[in-house]
mmCIF file of C-alpha atoms in Angstrom:
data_model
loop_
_atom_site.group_PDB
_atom_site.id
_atom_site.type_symbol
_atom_site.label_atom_id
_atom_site.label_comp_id
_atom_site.label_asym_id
_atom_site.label_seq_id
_atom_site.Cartn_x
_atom_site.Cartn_y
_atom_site.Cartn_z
ATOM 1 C CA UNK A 1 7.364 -21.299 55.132
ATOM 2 C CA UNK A 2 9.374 -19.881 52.343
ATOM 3 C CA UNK A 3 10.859 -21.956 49.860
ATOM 4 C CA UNK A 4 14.786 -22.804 49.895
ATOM 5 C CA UNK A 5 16.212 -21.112 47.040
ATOM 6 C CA UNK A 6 18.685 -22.910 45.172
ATOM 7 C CA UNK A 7 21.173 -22.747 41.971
ATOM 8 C CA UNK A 8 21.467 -26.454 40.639
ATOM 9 C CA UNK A 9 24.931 -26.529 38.920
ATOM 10 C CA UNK A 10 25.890 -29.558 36.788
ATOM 11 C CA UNK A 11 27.204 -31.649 34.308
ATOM 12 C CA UNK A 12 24.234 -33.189 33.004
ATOM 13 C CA UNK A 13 25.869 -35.544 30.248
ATOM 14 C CA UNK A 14 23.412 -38.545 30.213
ATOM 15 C CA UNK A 15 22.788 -39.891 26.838
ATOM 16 C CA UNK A 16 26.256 -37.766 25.321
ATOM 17 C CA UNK A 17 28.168 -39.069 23.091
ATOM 18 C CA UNK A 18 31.630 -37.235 24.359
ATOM 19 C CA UNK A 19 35.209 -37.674 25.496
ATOM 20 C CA UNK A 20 34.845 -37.969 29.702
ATOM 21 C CA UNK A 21 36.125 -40.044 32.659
ATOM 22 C CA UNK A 22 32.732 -41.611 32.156
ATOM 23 C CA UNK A 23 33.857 -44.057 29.433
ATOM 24 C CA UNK A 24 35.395 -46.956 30.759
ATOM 25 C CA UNK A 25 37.567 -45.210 33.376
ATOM 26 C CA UNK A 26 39.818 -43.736 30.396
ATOM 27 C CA UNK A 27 39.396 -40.078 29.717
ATOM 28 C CA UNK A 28 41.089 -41.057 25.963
ATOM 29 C CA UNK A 29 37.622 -42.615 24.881
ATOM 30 C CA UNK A 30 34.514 -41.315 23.661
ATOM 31 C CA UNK A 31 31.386 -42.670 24.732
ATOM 32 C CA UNK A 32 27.356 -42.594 25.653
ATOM 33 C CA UNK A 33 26.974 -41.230 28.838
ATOM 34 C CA UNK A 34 23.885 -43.367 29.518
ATOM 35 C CA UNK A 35 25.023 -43.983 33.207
ATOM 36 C CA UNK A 36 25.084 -40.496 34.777
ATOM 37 C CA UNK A 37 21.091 -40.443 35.504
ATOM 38 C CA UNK A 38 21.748 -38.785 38.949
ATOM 39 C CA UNK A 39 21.396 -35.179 37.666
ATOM 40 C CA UNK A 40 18.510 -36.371 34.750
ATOM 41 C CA UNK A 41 16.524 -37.385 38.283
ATOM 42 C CA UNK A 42 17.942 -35.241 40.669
ATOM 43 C CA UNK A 43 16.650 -31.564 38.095
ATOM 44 C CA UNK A 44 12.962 -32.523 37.220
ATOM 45 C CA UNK A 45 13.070 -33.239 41.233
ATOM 46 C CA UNK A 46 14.188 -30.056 42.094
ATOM 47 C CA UNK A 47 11.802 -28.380 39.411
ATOM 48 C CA UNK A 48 8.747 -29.825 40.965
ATOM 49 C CA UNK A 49 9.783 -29.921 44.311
ATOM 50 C CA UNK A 50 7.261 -27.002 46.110
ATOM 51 C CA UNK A 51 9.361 -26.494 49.062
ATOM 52 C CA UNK A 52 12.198 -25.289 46.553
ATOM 53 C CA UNK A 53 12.850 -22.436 44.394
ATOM 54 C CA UNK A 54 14.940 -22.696 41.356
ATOM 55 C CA UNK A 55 16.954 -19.985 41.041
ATOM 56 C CA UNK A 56 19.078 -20.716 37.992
ATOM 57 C CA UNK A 57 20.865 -23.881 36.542
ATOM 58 C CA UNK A 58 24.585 -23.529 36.211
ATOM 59 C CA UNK A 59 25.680 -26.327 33.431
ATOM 60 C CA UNK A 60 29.475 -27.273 32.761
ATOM 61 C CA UNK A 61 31.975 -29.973 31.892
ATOM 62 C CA UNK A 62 32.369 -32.314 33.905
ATOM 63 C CA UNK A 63 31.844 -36.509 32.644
ATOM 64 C CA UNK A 64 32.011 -35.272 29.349
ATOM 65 C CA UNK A 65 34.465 -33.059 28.315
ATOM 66 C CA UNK A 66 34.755 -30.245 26.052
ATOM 67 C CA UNK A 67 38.225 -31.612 24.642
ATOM 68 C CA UNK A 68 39.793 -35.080 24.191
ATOM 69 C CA UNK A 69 42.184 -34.678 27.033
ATOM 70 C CA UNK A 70 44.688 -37.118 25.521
ATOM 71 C CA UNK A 71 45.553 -34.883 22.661
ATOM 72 C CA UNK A 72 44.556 -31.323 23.191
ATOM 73 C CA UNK A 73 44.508 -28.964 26.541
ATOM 74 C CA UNK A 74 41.103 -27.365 27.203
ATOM 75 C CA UNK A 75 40.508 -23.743 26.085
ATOM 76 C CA UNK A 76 37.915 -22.229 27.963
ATOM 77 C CA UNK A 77 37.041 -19.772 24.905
ATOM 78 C CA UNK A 78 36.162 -22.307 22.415
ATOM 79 C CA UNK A 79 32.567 -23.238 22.069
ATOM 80 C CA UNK A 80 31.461 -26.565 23.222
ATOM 81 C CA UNK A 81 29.064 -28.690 21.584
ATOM 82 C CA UNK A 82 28.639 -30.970 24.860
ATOM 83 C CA UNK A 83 27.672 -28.099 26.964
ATOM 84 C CA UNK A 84 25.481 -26.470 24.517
ATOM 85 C CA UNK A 85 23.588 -29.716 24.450
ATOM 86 C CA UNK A 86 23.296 -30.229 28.315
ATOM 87 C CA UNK A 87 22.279 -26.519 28.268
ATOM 88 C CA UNK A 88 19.573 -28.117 26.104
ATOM 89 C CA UNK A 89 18.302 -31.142 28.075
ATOM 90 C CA UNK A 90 17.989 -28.780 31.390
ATOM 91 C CA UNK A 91 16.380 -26.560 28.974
ATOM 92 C CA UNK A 92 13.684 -28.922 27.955
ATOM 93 C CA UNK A 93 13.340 -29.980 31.566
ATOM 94 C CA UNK A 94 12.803 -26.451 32.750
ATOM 95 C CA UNK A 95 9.781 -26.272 29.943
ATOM 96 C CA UNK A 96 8.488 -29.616 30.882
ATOM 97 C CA UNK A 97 8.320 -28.507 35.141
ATOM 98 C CA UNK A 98 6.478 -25.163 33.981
ATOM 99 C CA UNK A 99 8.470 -23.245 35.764
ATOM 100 C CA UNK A 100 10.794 -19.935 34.419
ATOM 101 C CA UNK A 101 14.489 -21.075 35.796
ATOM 102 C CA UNK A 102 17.500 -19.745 33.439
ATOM 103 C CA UNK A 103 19.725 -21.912 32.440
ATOM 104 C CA UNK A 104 23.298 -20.980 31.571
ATOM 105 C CA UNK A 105 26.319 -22.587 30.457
ATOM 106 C CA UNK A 106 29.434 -22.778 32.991
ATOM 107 C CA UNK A 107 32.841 -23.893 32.600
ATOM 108 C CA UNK A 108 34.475 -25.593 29.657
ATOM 109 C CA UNK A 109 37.502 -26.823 31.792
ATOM 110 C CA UNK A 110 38.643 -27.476 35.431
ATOM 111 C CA UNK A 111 39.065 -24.457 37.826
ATOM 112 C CA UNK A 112 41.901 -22.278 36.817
ATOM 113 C CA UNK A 113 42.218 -19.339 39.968
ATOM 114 C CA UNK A 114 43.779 -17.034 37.635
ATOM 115 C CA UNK A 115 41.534 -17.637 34.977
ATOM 116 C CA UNK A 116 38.742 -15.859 33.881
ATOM 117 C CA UNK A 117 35.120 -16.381 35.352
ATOM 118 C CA UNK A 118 32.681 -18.573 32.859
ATOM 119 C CA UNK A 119 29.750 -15.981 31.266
ATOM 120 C CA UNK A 120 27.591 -17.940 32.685
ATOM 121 C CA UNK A 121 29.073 -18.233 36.106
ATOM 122 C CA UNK A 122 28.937 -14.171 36.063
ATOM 123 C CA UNK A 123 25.309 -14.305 35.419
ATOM 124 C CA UNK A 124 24.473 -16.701 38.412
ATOM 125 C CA UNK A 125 26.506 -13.996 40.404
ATOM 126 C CA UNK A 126 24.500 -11.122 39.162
ATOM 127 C CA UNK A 127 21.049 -13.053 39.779
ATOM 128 C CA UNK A 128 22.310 -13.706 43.209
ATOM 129 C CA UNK A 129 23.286 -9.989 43.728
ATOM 130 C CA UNK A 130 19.583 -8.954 42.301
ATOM 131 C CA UNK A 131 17.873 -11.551 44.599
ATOM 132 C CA UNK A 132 19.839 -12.512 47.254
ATOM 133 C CA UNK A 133 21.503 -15.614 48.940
ATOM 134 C CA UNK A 134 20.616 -19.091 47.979
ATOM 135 C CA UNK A 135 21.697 -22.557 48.201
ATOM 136 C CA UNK A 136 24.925 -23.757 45.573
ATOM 137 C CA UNK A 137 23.477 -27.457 44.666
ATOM 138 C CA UNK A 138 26.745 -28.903 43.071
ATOM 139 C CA UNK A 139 25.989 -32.217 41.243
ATOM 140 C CA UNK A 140 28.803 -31.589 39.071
ATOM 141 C CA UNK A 141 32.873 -31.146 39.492
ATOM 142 C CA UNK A 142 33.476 -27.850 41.340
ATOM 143 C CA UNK A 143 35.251 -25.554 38.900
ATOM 144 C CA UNK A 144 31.831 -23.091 39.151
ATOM 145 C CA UNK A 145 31.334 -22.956 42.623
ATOM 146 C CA UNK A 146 34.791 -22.427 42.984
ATOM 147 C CA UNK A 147 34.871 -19.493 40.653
ATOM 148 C CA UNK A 148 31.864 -18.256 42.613
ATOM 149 C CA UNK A 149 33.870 -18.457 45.822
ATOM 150 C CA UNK A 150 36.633 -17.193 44.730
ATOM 151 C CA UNK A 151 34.509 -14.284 42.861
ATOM 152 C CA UNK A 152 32.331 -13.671 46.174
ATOM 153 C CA UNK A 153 35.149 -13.767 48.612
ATOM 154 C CA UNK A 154 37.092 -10.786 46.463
ATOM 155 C CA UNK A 155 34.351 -8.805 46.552
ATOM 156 C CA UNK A 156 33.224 -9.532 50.111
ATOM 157 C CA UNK A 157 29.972 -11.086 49.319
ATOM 158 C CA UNK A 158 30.458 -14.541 50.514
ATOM 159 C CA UNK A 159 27.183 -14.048 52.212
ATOM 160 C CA UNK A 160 25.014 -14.413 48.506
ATOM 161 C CA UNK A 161 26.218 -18.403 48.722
ATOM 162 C CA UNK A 162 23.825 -19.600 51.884
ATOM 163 C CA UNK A 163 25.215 -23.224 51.911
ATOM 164 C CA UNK A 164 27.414 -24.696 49.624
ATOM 165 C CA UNK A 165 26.373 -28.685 48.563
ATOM 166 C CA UNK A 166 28.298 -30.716 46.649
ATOM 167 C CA UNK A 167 27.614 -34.311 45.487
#
C-alpha cells in the first residue's frame, strides 16, 4: 500500500509571543500562544506516521498575526518575524522525525483573490506539478489553500489537490 501523500499547511504559533485572535478573544493584544498545541501534536504525528508521506509544510498567519490589526492593515510584502519563527519550529520538527520535508512560509494576511500568490504557496504548487496530487491538510485559516485553488482552477489543474482537509 502506498503511502497518502500530504502537504500539512499551518499556523503553528504555540509558544509565540504575537498579536492574534488567540489572546483573550481580542485581536488588539499580544500574547503567548501556549494554547494552540493542535498543530505542535498534530506535525511530529504526521512526520512519523508510516502510512503518510510528507510532501511539504505550508506555514502562515493565522492565531498570530503578522500585524497588530488594531492599528495597521497587513502587507503581504513585509517580512514577518512570527512566520519566520513557525517556519522554524516545523523546521526543527522536520530534523527531529528524520525525514527531508520542505518547509516554506505562506501567507502573511487573509486571502485576497486579486492578490498575489505567497512564494511559498508557488513552491507547494510547483512540488505538486513535479510529483503529483496529494492531500491539502489545512490546520490553519484557509488563505493558502485558497490561493492554491484559485491558482489550480486557472490553470486547469485542480486535479494536483486529491482531497482538500481543513480543521
Amino acid at each position: 500500500l502506498e503511502p497518502l501523500r500530504v502537504v500539512i499547511h499551518t499556523d503553528l504559533s504555540m509558544g509565540l509571543e504575537e498579536y492574534g485572535y488567540d489572546c483573550y478573544g481580542s485581536a488588539c493584544s499580544s500574547c503567548f500562544h501556549v494554547r494552540d498545541v493542535d498543530d505542535g501534536w498534530a506535525i511530529p504525528y504526521l512526520l512519523t506516521d508510516p502510512s503518510i508521506e510528507v510532501v511539504a509544510i505550508l506555514v502562515q498567519c493565522g492565531n498570530a498575526f503578522c500585524y497588530d490589526a488594531c492599528t495597521e492593515s497587513c502587507d503581504p510584502t513585509r517580512p514577518c518575524e512570527g512566520i519566520d519563527k513557525m517556519v522554524a519550529l516545523a523546521e526543527q520538527m522536520v530534523a527531529w522525525s528524520g525525514t527531508n520535508v520542505p518547509v516554506f512560509g505562506g501567507s502573511r494576511c487573509q486571502f485576497d483573490p486579486q492578490g498575489a500568490t505567497p512564494a511559498g504557496t508557488t513552491k507547494v504548487l510547483e512540488l505538486l506539478r513535479a510529483q503529483g496530487p496529494a492531500l491539502v491538510m489545512g490546520i490553519g485559516n484557509a488563505a493558502d489553500p485558497a490561493y492554491m485553488i484559485r491558482d489550480l482552477t486557472a490553470t486547469d489543474e485542480l486535479y494536483l489537490i486529491d482531497t482538500l482537509v481543513l480543521e
